[in-house]
Amino acid sequence: MPSDKPTNNHLMRRREAAVPRGPFNVAPIFAARAAGARLWDVEGKEYIDFCGGIGCVNVGHNHPRVVQAVKRQADQFLHTCWHVSMYEQYVRLAERLNDLVPIPGANMTAFFNSGAEACENAVKIARTFTGRSAVVSFERGFHGRTLLGMSLTGKVHPYTAGFGPFAPEVYRLPWKPFFHPPDASDEEIEAGALATLEDLFAYHVEPEEIACVILEPVFGEGGFYPVHPVALGVLRRVTEAKGILLIADEVQSGFGRCGRLFASEHYGLVPDMVVMAKSLAAGMPLSAVTAPSEIMNSPEVGGIGGTFGGNPVSCAAAHAVLDVMLEEKLPERAGKIGEKVMTAFQGFAAAYDQVRNPRGLGAMCAIDIVDPHTGLGSNDRAGKALAVAREKGLLVMTASGNVLRTLMPLVINDEELERGLNILSDAIAATP
Ligand SMILES: Cc1ncc(COP(=O)(O)O)c(C=O)c1O
């Protein structure tokens, strides 16, 4: 009897006919269900998941407490619109984040839907607070796909090519002095970062015109390079001295991923604003901007917000995420996961000519896949390794084309983690 169960191939053909190629896919598979660190496709094949919905399910797929919170809220009301009829879940979540972000004092939080939207709003708020218009971001940085999100983003393909003109008054700093300085003394790294900022002020834009600098403490889409602590120290000092707000985009690095609730905490960084999304609500759409109240209150009434921002079901999910994160000590677990992954990655770099540059912070780890003859990044080899890994039951993805990155749920157990790393090792070995 012919089965009427959909296959990945069949659904793929429908997808190709009905959906444009722009919204990319990591794997040609369709999900049937997911739990913890595993996912099953419509054909019943099981995968260990090192992607976690691109870093959105740090508490694991379908954590029972999150699912229960979502169901309970769905039974009460799905949406009133915060601007029409407020609800306590929004206020309480703001109170919790105000206390949790690495900014001391009286903070306030506003909620939005996506990471891009939160980055845009952080810039709007910084502009009204400072009365300045210019914004500084980094080469390799990624802040989303909206007009301002792409204008802030420092990578051409696939994010900005063909989509101009872009938002004006955005200036970009080179990434290397801050994220990958040459092997040098702290004094030399400090001097390099300082000189780069002086060049920015001398040749591109006056510091008195700059509202904010937006920075990912660890590049996400830009290849998982953690910012260098000495260079970050310079940036913090200079921005403070010049009255420029420093925005930490913790969309990918936050919520336990890097071994602390926020990656900024590793550096002792006190940013002026924190942008959050992704794992904040375990896959429900929710993003947030938190900063001291005098900054957050600078836009006038009605100046920020949106129809869906801070949806009550998403807020309910986020409360459960925070409970789980703190009770199950997931940031600590990320540290342990990261140690195991880095040990494995160093082994890969020693064993395979095509693997270079293991790096990361906590469980936000990566390796470069290169052409062993030239040392140049090889997107082709990385793509083939992903395909072999998938065949063997591991979902893993790249950043910047040739960078294999890990975003596994932090509830992954040791056996799943080891099995996933072994599959990855075999997949790389099979694609020399
Ligand atoms: C650091 C960072 N900022 C912003 C964004 C944009 O988030 P979204 O895709 O939810 O708009 C992302 C998404 O990957 C990100 O990693």
Short mmCIF file of C-alpha atoms and ligand atoms in Angstrom, two decimals:
data_model
loop_
_atom_site.label_atom_id
_atom_site.label_comp_id
_atom_site.label_asym_id
_atom_site.label_seq_id
_atom_site.Cartn_x
_atom_site.Cartn_y
_atom_site.Cartn_z
CA MET A 1 0.00 0.00 0.00
CA PRO A 2 1.43 3.42 -0.88
CA SER A 3 2.10 5.51 2.23
CA ASP A 4 0.52 8.98 2.37
CA LYS A 5 3.17 10.13 4.87
CA PRO A 6 5.14 13.05 3.41
CA THR A 7 8.80 12.46 2.64
CA ASN A 8 11.53 15.09 2.86
CA ASN A 9 11.97 14.91 -0.92
CA HIS A 10 8.30 15.41 -1.62
CA LEU A 11 8.04 18.36 0.77
CA MET A 12 11.26 19.79 -0.67
CA ARG A 13 9.76 19.81 -4.15
CA ARG A 14 6.70 21.67 -2.80
CA ARG A 15 8.94 24.06 -0.88
CA GLU A 16 10.96 24.82 -4.00
CA ALA A 17 7.80 25.58 -5.97
CA ALA A 18 6.05 27.66 -3.29
CA VAL A 19 8.77 29.43 -1.27
CA PRO A 20 11.58 31.60 -2.66
CA ARG A 21 15.21 30.55 -2.14
CA GLY A 22 15.98 33.67 -0.05
CA PRO A 23 14.82 32.21 3.29
CA PHE A 24 17.71 29.72 3.35
CA ASN A 25 17.74 26.17 4.72
CA VAL A 26 20.57 24.46 6.57
CA ALA A 27 19.30 20.96 5.72
CA PRO A 28 16.82 19.53 3.19
CA ILE A 29 14.71 18.02 5.95
CA PHE A 30 11.32 18.76 7.49
CA ALA A 31 10.78 18.47 11.24
CA ALA A 32 8.13 16.21 12.74
CA ARG A 33 9.01 16.76 16.39
CA ALA A 34 11.85 17.79 18.68
CA ALA A 35 12.74 17.35 22.34
CA GLY A 36 15.81 18.33 24.38
CA ALA A 37 18.80 18.13 22.04
CA ARG A 38 17.16 15.84 19.47
CA LEU A 39 15.00 16.35 16.44
CA TRP A 40 13.11 13.86 14.26
CA ASP A 41 12.26 14.48 10.63
CA VAL A 42 9.03 13.50 8.86
CA GLU A 43 10.61 10.19 7.81
CA GLY A 44 11.33 9.30 11.43
CA LYS A 45 15.11 9.84 11.20
CA GLU A 46 16.61 11.06 14.47
CA TYR A 47 19.24 13.81 14.68
CA ILE A 48 21.37 15.17 17.47
CA ASP A 49 20.90 18.91 17.13
CA PHE A 50 23.98 21.16 17.26
CA CYS A 51 21.96 24.06 15.73
CA GLY A 52 19.24 24.57 18.36
CA GLY A 53 17.06 26.57 15.96
CA ILE A 54 20.12 28.86 15.43
CA GLY A 55 20.72 29.38 19.11
CA CYS A 56 17.08 29.81 20.14
CA VAL A 57 16.57 26.74 22.29
CA ASN A 58 19.34 26.92 24.87
CA VAL A 59 16.87 25.35 27.34
CA GLY A 60 16.21 22.54 24.85
CA HIS A 61 13.46 21.84 22.36
CA ASN A 62 10.03 21.74 23.97
CA HIS A 63 11.19 21.98 27.55
CA PRO A 64 8.12 20.72 29.47
CA ARG A 65 8.05 23.83 31.67
CA VAL A 66 8.07 26.12 28.65
CA VAL A 67 5.38 24.10 26.89
CA GLN A 68 3.24 24.14 30.03
CA ALA A 69 3.65 27.91 30.44
CA VAL A 70 2.73 28.48 26.78
CA LYS A 71 -0.37 26.28 27.06
CA ARG A 72 -1.49 27.93 30.26
CA GLN A 73 -1.14 31.41 28.76
CA ALA A 74 -2.83 30.32 25.50
CA ASP A 75 -5.84 29.22 27.56
CA GLN A 76 -6.08 32.70 29.11
CA PHE A 77 -5.48 35.04 26.16
CA LEU A 78 -3.23 35.03 23.09
CA HIS A 79 -3.02 38.72 22.39
CA THR A 80 -4.52 41.92 23.65
CA CYS A 81 -1.77 44.18 22.30
CA TRP A 82 0.31 45.71 25.07
CA HIS A 83 -0.68 49.15 23.82
CA VAL A 84 -4.41 48.38 24.24
CA SER A 85 -4.65 46.31 27.39
CA MET A 86 -1.53 45.67 29.46
CA TYR A 87 -0.73 42.40 31.24
CA GLU A 88 1.36 41.57 34.26
CA GLN A 89 3.54 39.01 32.43
CA TYR A 90 5.16 41.82 30.43
CA VAL A 91 5.87 43.95 33.49
CA ARG A 92 7.23 41.03 35.52
CA LEU A 93 9.50 39.94 32.68
CA ALA A 94 10.83 43.49 32.41
CA GLU A 95 11.46 43.49 36.17
CA ARG A 96 13.37 40.21 35.93
CA LEU A 97 15.54 41.30 32.99
CA ASN A 98 16.18 44.68 34.63
CA ASP A 99 17.78 42.79 37.52
CA LEU A 100 19.58 40.17 35.41
CA VAL A 101 21.42 42.27 32.81
CA PRO A 102 24.98 43.31 33.69
CA ILE A 103 24.00 46.97 34.14
CA PRO A 104 23.69 48.10 37.77
CA GLY A 105 21.01 50.51 38.95
CA ALA A 106 17.44 51.15 37.90
CA ASN A 107 16.89 49.65 34.45
CA MET A 108 13.88 49.43 32.16
CA THR A 109 13.01 46.98 29.40
CA ALA A 110 10.87 47.19 26.27
CA PHE A 111 9.91 44.14 24.22
CA PHE A 112 9.86 43.55 20.48
CA ASN A 113 9.61 40.53 18.14
CA SER A 114 12.98 39.79 16.55
CA GLY A 115 16.65 40.45 17.05
CA ALA A 116 16.72 42.90 14.14
CA GLU A 117 13.81 44.84 15.56
CA ALA A 118 15.46 45.05 18.98
CA CYS A 119 18.73 46.31 17.41
CA GLU A 120 16.79 48.95 15.47
CA ASN A 121 15.01 50.08 18.62
CA ALA A 122 18.24 50.19 20.62
CA VAL A 123 19.61 52.61 18.00
CA LYS A 124 16.41 54.70 18.04
CA ILE A 125 16.61 54.97 21.81
CA ALA A 126 20.34 55.81 21.73
CA ARG A 127 19.65 58.57 19.19
CA THR A 128 16.89 60.19 21.22
CA PHE A 129 18.94 59.95 24.42
CA THR A 130 22.14 61.45 22.99
CA GLY A 131 20.58 63.77 20.41
CA ARG A 132 23.21 62.40 17.98
CA SER A 133 22.63 60.51 14.75
CA ALA A 134 25.73 58.49 13.83
CA VAL A 135 26.02 54.80 14.65
CA VAL A 136 29.15 52.65 14.65
CA SER A 137 29.23 48.91 14.09
CA PHE A 138 31.88 46.35 13.14
CA GLU A 139 33.00 44.61 9.99
CA ARG A 140 31.79 40.99 10.31
CA GLY A 141 29.05 42.07 12.76
CA PHE A 142 25.49 40.88 12.15
CA HIS A 143 22.41 42.68 13.43
CA GLY A 144 19.56 41.43 11.24
CA ARG A 145 17.92 41.77 7.87
CA THR A 146 15.79 44.93 8.18
CA LEU A 147 17.02 48.14 6.56
CA LEU A 148 18.86 49.39 9.64
CA GLY A 149 19.82 45.80 10.63
CA MET A 150 21.58 45.29 7.30
CA SER A 151 23.03 48.77 7.37
CA LEU A 152 24.68 47.87 10.69
CA THR A 153 25.75 44.46 9.40
CA GLY A 154 29.33 44.19 8.21
CA LYS A 155 29.10 41.37 5.69
CA VAL A 156 28.17 41.70 2.02
CA HIS A 157 27.01 38.24 0.88
CA PRO A 158 24.30 37.22 1.52
CA TYR A 159 23.16 40.05 3.77
CA THR A 160 23.55 43.34 1.92
CA ALA A 161 24.44 42.62 -1.72
CA GLY A 162 21.77 44.08 -3.99
CA PHE A 163 19.66 45.50 -1.18
CA GLY A 164 20.91 49.11 -1.10
CA PRO A 165 20.64 52.00 -0.60
CA PHE A 166 21.25 51.58 3.10
CA ALA A 167 20.46 53.71 6.14
CA PRO A 168 22.80 56.71 6.35
CA GLU A 169 25.09 57.67 9.22
CA VAL A 170 26.38 54.15 9.87
CA TYR A 171 30.17 53.79 10.19
CA ARG A 172 32.04 50.53 10.52
CA LEU A 173 35.15 49.70 12.52
CA PRO A 174 37.58 47.07 11.22
CA TRP A 175 37.15 43.82 13.11
CA LYS A 176 40.72 42.66 13.50
CA PRO A 177 42.08 45.14 16.08
CA PHE A 178 39.16 44.24 18.36
CA PHE A 179 38.33 40.61 17.61
CA HIS A 180 41.49 39.08 16.19
CA PRO A 181 44.50 41.29 16.96
CA PRO A 182 47.94 40.02 16.01
CA ASP A 183 49.76 37.91 18.58
CA ALA A 184 51.10 40.84 20.55
CA SER A 185 51.46 42.25 24.05
CA ASP A 186 48.48 43.78 25.81
CA GLU A 187 50.10 47.19 25.38
CA GLU A 188 50.33 46.71 21.61
CA ILE A 189 46.73 45.49 21.37
CA GLU A 190 45.61 48.48 23.41
CA ALA A 191 47.57 50.83 21.16
CA GLY A 192 46.08 49.17 18.04
CA ALA A 193 42.50 49.55 19.28
CA LEU A 194 43.10 53.14 20.32
CA ALA A 195 44.67 54.04 16.97
CA THR A 196 41.71 52.46 15.14
CA LEU A 197 39.26 54.60 17.11
CA GLU A 198 41.36 57.71 16.56
CA ASP A 199 41.29 56.98 12.80
CA LEU A 200 37.51 56.64 12.95
CA PHE A 201 37.20 60.03 14.63
CA ALA A 202 39.77 61.67 12.35
CA TYR A 203 38.71 60.34 8.96
CA HIS A 204 35.07 59.26 9.22
CA VAL A 205 32.96 60.88 11.93
CA GLU A 206 33.36 63.18 14.90
CA PRO A 207 32.82 61.46 18.26
CA GLU A 208 30.36 64.23 19.19
CA GLU A 209 28.07 63.02 16.38
CA ILE A 210 28.08 59.36 17.44
CA ALA A 211 25.06 58.11 19.37
CA CYS A 212 26.24 54.55 19.90
CA VAL A 213 28.56 51.70 19.07
CA ILE A 214 26.86 48.31 18.68
CA LEU A 215 28.98 45.23 19.34
CA GLU A 216 28.47 41.48 19.66
CA PRO A 217 30.69 40.27 22.53
CA VAL A 218 31.15 37.15 20.38
CA PHE A 219 30.47 37.43 16.65
CA GLY A 220 27.58 35.14 15.69
CA GLU A 221 27.10 35.07 11.92
CA GLY A 222 30.53 36.72 11.60
CA GLY A 223 32.35 33.54 12.64
CA PHE A 224 32.30 33.10 16.43
CA TYR A 225 35.28 35.30 17.30
CA PRO A 226 35.10 36.54 20.90
CA VAL A 227 36.08 40.19 21.31
CA HIS A 228 39.57 40.65 22.77
CA PRO A 229 39.27 41.78 26.41
CA VAL A 230 41.99 44.43 26.15
CA ALA A 231 40.52 45.96 22.98
CA LEU A 232 37.05 45.86 24.53
CA GLY A 233 38.43 47.72 27.56
CA VAL A 234 39.69 50.47 25.24
CA LEU A 235 36.34 50.67 23.47
CA ARG A 236 34.49 50.95 26.78
CA ARG A 237 36.84 53.66 28.07
CA VAL A 238 36.71 55.74 24.90
CA THR A 239 32.93 55.48 24.42
CA GLU A 240 32.38 56.51 28.02
CA ALA A 241 34.74 59.46 27.72
CA LYS A 242 33.04 60.67 24.52
CA GLY A 243 29.43 60.23 25.70
CA ILE A 244 28.81 57.42 23.18
CA LEU A 245 26.50 54.60 24.29
CA LEU A 246 27.88 51.07 24.02
CA ILE A 247 25.21 48.56 23.00
CA ALA A 248 25.89 44.87 23.68
CA ASP A 249 24.06 42.78 21.08
CA GLU A 250 23.63 39.57 23.08
CA VAL A 251 21.08 38.09 20.68
CA GLN A 252 23.22 35.02 19.95
CA SER A 253 25.76 35.12 22.81
CA GLY A 254 23.21 35.59 25.61
CA PHE A 255 21.04 33.33 27.73
CA GLY A 256 23.72 30.99 28.96
CA ARG A 257 25.37 30.20 25.63
CA CYS A 258 28.81 31.46 26.64
CA GLY A 259 28.92 30.10 30.20
CA ARG A 260 27.30 33.11 31.90
CA LEU A 261 23.79 34.46 31.45
CA PHE A 262 25.32 37.18 29.24
CA ALA A 263 28.68 36.97 27.45
CA SER A 264 29.40 40.56 28.60
CA GLU A 265 29.80 39.18 32.13
CA HIS A 266 32.94 37.26 31.09
CA TYR A 267 34.63 40.56 30.39
CA GLY A 268 33.26 42.47 33.34
CA LEU A 269 31.70 44.67 30.65
CA VAL A 270 29.05 47.12 31.80
CA PRO A 271 27.34 48.13 28.54
CA ASP A 272 24.89 51.01 28.33
CA MET A 273 22.22 48.88 26.64
CA VAL A 274 21.67 45.15 26.16
CA VAL A 275 19.82 43.67 23.18
CA MET A 276 18.32 40.19 23.59
CA ALA A 277 16.30 37.77 21.45
CA LYS A 278 16.73 34.14 20.28
CA SER A 279 16.91 31.95 23.44
CA LEU A 280 15.04 34.51 25.55
CA ALA A 281 11.76 32.71 24.87
CA ALA A 282 12.94 29.23 23.70
CA GLY A 283 11.78 29.71 20.13
CA MET A 284 8.71 31.88 20.70
CA PRO A 285 9.24 35.24 18.98
CA LEU A 286 10.41 37.78 21.56
CA SER A 287 13.20 40.31 21.81
CA ALA A 288 14.12 42.93 24.35
CA VAL A 289 16.15 46.07 24.95
CA THR A 290 17.25 46.83 28.51
CA ALA A 291 19.08 49.94 29.71
CA PRO A 292 19.03 52.46 32.57
CA SER A 293 15.66 54.17 32.89
CA GLU A 294 16.89 57.63 31.83
CA ILE A 295 18.06 56.14 28.52
CA MET A 296 14.97 53.97 27.97
CA ASN A 297 12.62 56.85 28.73
CA SER A 298 14.09 59.17 26.10
CA PRO A 299 11.70 58.32 23.20
CA GLU A 300 8.33 59.98 23.57
CA VAL A 301 5.11 58.06 24.29
CA GLY A 302 4.28 55.98 21.21
CA GLY A 303 7.81 56.36 19.78
CA ILE A 304 8.70 52.72 20.33
CA GLY A 305 6.61 49.55 20.52
CA GLY A 306 4.61 47.59 17.97
CA THR A 307 1.49 45.47 17.57
CA PHE A 308 2.99 42.14 18.62
CA GLY A 309 5.92 43.28 20.79
CA GLY A 310 5.97 41.44 24.12
CA ASN A 311 3.26 38.99 23.13
CA PRO A 312 1.84 37.37 26.30
CA VAL A 313 2.49 33.80 25.14
CA SER A 314 6.10 34.69 24.35
CA CYS A 315 6.42 36.42 27.75
CA ALA A 316 5.08 33.30 29.47
CA ALA A 317 7.66 31.19 27.62
CA ALA A 318 10.43 33.62 28.65
CA HIS A 319 9.47 33.36 32.34
CA ALA A 320 9.78 29.58 32.11
CA VAL A 321 13.12 29.97 30.29
CA LEU A 322 14.52 32.14 33.08
CA ASP A 323 13.28 29.69 35.74
CA VAL A 324 14.82 26.71 33.93
CA MET A 325 18.04 28.55 33.11
CA LEU A 326 18.65 29.49 36.74
CA GLU A 327 17.35 26.31 38.40
CA GLU A 328 19.11 23.90 36.03
CA LYS A 329 22.24 26.09 36.09
CA LEU A 330 22.46 26.03 32.29
CA PRO A 331 25.09 28.78 32.01
CA GLU A 332 27.42 26.61 34.13
CA ARG A 333 26.55 23.61 32.00
CA ALA A 334 27.49 25.65 28.91
CA GLY A 335 30.98 26.07 30.39
CA LYS A 336 31.33 22.28 30.75
CA ILE A 337 29.96 21.65 27.26
CA GLY A 338 32.36 24.25 25.88
CA GLU A 339 35.37 22.52 27.51
CA LYS A 340 34.43 19.20 25.91
CA VAL A 341 33.81 20.79 22.51
CA MET A 342 37.07 22.75 22.58
CA THR A 343 39.04 19.62 23.53
CA ALA A 344 37.43 17.80 20.60
CA PHE A 345 38.03 20.75 18.24
CA GLN A 346 41.70 20.96 19.22
CA GLY A 347 41.91 17.25 18.44
CA PHE A 348 40.30 17.86 15.03
CA ALA A 349 42.81 20.66 14.31
CA ALA A 350 45.69 18.32 15.18
CA ALA A 351 44.27 15.40 13.18
CA TYR A 352 42.84 17.03 10.05
CA ASP A 353 44.73 19.37 7.73
CA GLN A 354 41.48 21.09 6.73
CA VAL A 355 40.60 22.17 10.29
CA ARG A 356 42.08 25.39 11.71
CA ASN A 357 41.62 27.90 14.46
CA PRO A 358 39.44 26.31 17.19
CA ARG A 359 37.94 29.17 19.16
CA GLY A 360 34.97 30.29 21.18
CA LEU A 361 33.56 31.23 24.54
CA GLY A 362 31.61 28.72 26.65
CA ALA A 363 29.49 26.56 24.36
CA MET A 364 29.73 29.07 21.47
CA CYS A 365 32.57 27.27 19.69
CA ALA A 366 33.80 27.08 16.12
CA ILE A 367 36.46 25.79 13.74
CA ASP A 368 37.43 26.97 10.27
CA ILE A 369 37.27 24.48 7.43
CA VAL A 370 39.97 25.42 4.92
CA ASP A 371 41.60 24.20 1.76
CA PRO A 372 44.66 22.49 3.28
CA HIS A 373 46.83 23.53 0.32
CA THR A 374 46.10 27.27 0.47
CA GLY A 375 44.82 27.71 4.03
CA LEU A 376 41.88 29.68 2.59
CA GLY A 377 38.35 29.08 3.86
CA SER A 378 36.58 26.30 1.96
CA ASN A 379 32.79 26.67 1.91
CA ASP A 380 32.61 23.65 -0.33
CA ARG A 381 34.39 21.31 2.11
CA ALA A 382 32.35 22.72 5.02
CA GLY A 383 29.11 22.10 3.10
CA LYS A 384 30.13 18.54 2.31
CA ALA A 385 31.06 17.85 5.93
CA LEU A 386 27.61 19.12 7.03
CA ALA A 387 25.92 16.81 4.52
CA VAL A 388 27.88 13.77 5.70
CA ALA A 389 27.17 14.66 9.34
CA ARG A 390 23.47 14.91 8.55
CA GLU A 391 23.48 11.51 6.89
CA LYS A 392 25.05 10.12 10.07
CA GLY A 393 22.43 11.81 12.30
CA LEU A 394 23.88 15.19 13.32
CA LEU A 395 22.47 18.61 12.49
CA VAL A 396 25.22 21.21 12.45
CA MET A 397 25.62 24.51 10.60
CA THR A 398 28.14 27.04 9.42
CA ALA A 399 28.64 30.74 10.00
CA SER A 400 30.36 32.81 7.31
CA GLY A 401 30.32 29.83 4.94
CA ASN A 402 33.34 27.86 6.11
CA VAL A 403 33.02 28.15 9.90
CA LEU A 404 31.48 25.15 11.68
CA ARG A 405 29.75 26.44 14.80
CA THR A 406 28.06 24.85 17.79
CA LEU A 407 24.71 26.04 19.15
CA MET A 408 23.50 22.84 20.76
CA PRO A 409 20.78 23.06 23.42
CA LEU A 410 22.50 23.33 26.79
CA VAL A 411 20.40 20.43 28.13
CA ILE A 412 22.31 18.06 25.84
CA ASN A 413 23.63 15.12 27.87
CA ASP A 414 27.22 13.85 27.77
CA GLU A 415 26.36 10.82 25.67
CA GLU A 416 24.57 12.92 23.02
CA LEU A 417 27.39 15.44 23.02
CA GLU A 418 30.07 12.80 22.59
CA ARG A 419 28.09 11.03 19.87
CA GLY A 420 27.57 14.32 18.03
CA LEU A 421 31.27 15.21 18.23
CA ASN A 422 32.25 11.73 16.98
CA ILE A 423 29.88 12.10 14.02
CA LEU A 424 31.36 15.52 13.26
CA SER A 425 34.88 14.10 13.41
CA ASP A 426 33.95 11.27 11.01
CA ALA A 427 32.22 13.74 8.67
CA ILE A 428 35.28 15.99 8.52
CA ALA A 429 37.55 12.96 7.99
CA ALA A 430 35.34 11.93 5.07
CA THR A 431 35.71 15.34 3.34
CA PRO A 432 39.49 16.02 3.24
C1 LIG B 1 23.91 38.98 17.13
C2 LIG B 1 22.63 39.01 16.34
N1 LIG B 1 21.93 40.15 16.29
C3 LIG B 1 20.78 40.22 15.60
C4 LIG B 1 20.27 39.13 14.95
C5 LIG B 1 18.99 39.25 14.19
O1 LIG B 1 18.00 38.51 14.83
P1 LIG B 1 16.66 38.11 14.06
O2 LIG B 1 17.03 37.09 13.05
O3 LIG B 1 15.77 37.58 15.16
O4 LIG B 1 16.12 39.36 13.45
C6 LIG B 1 20.96 37.92 14.98
C7 LIG B 1 20.47 36.73 14.28
O5 LIG B 1 21.16 35.78 14.02
C8 LIG B 1 22.18 37.86 15.70
O6 LIG B 1 22.89 36.74 15.77
#
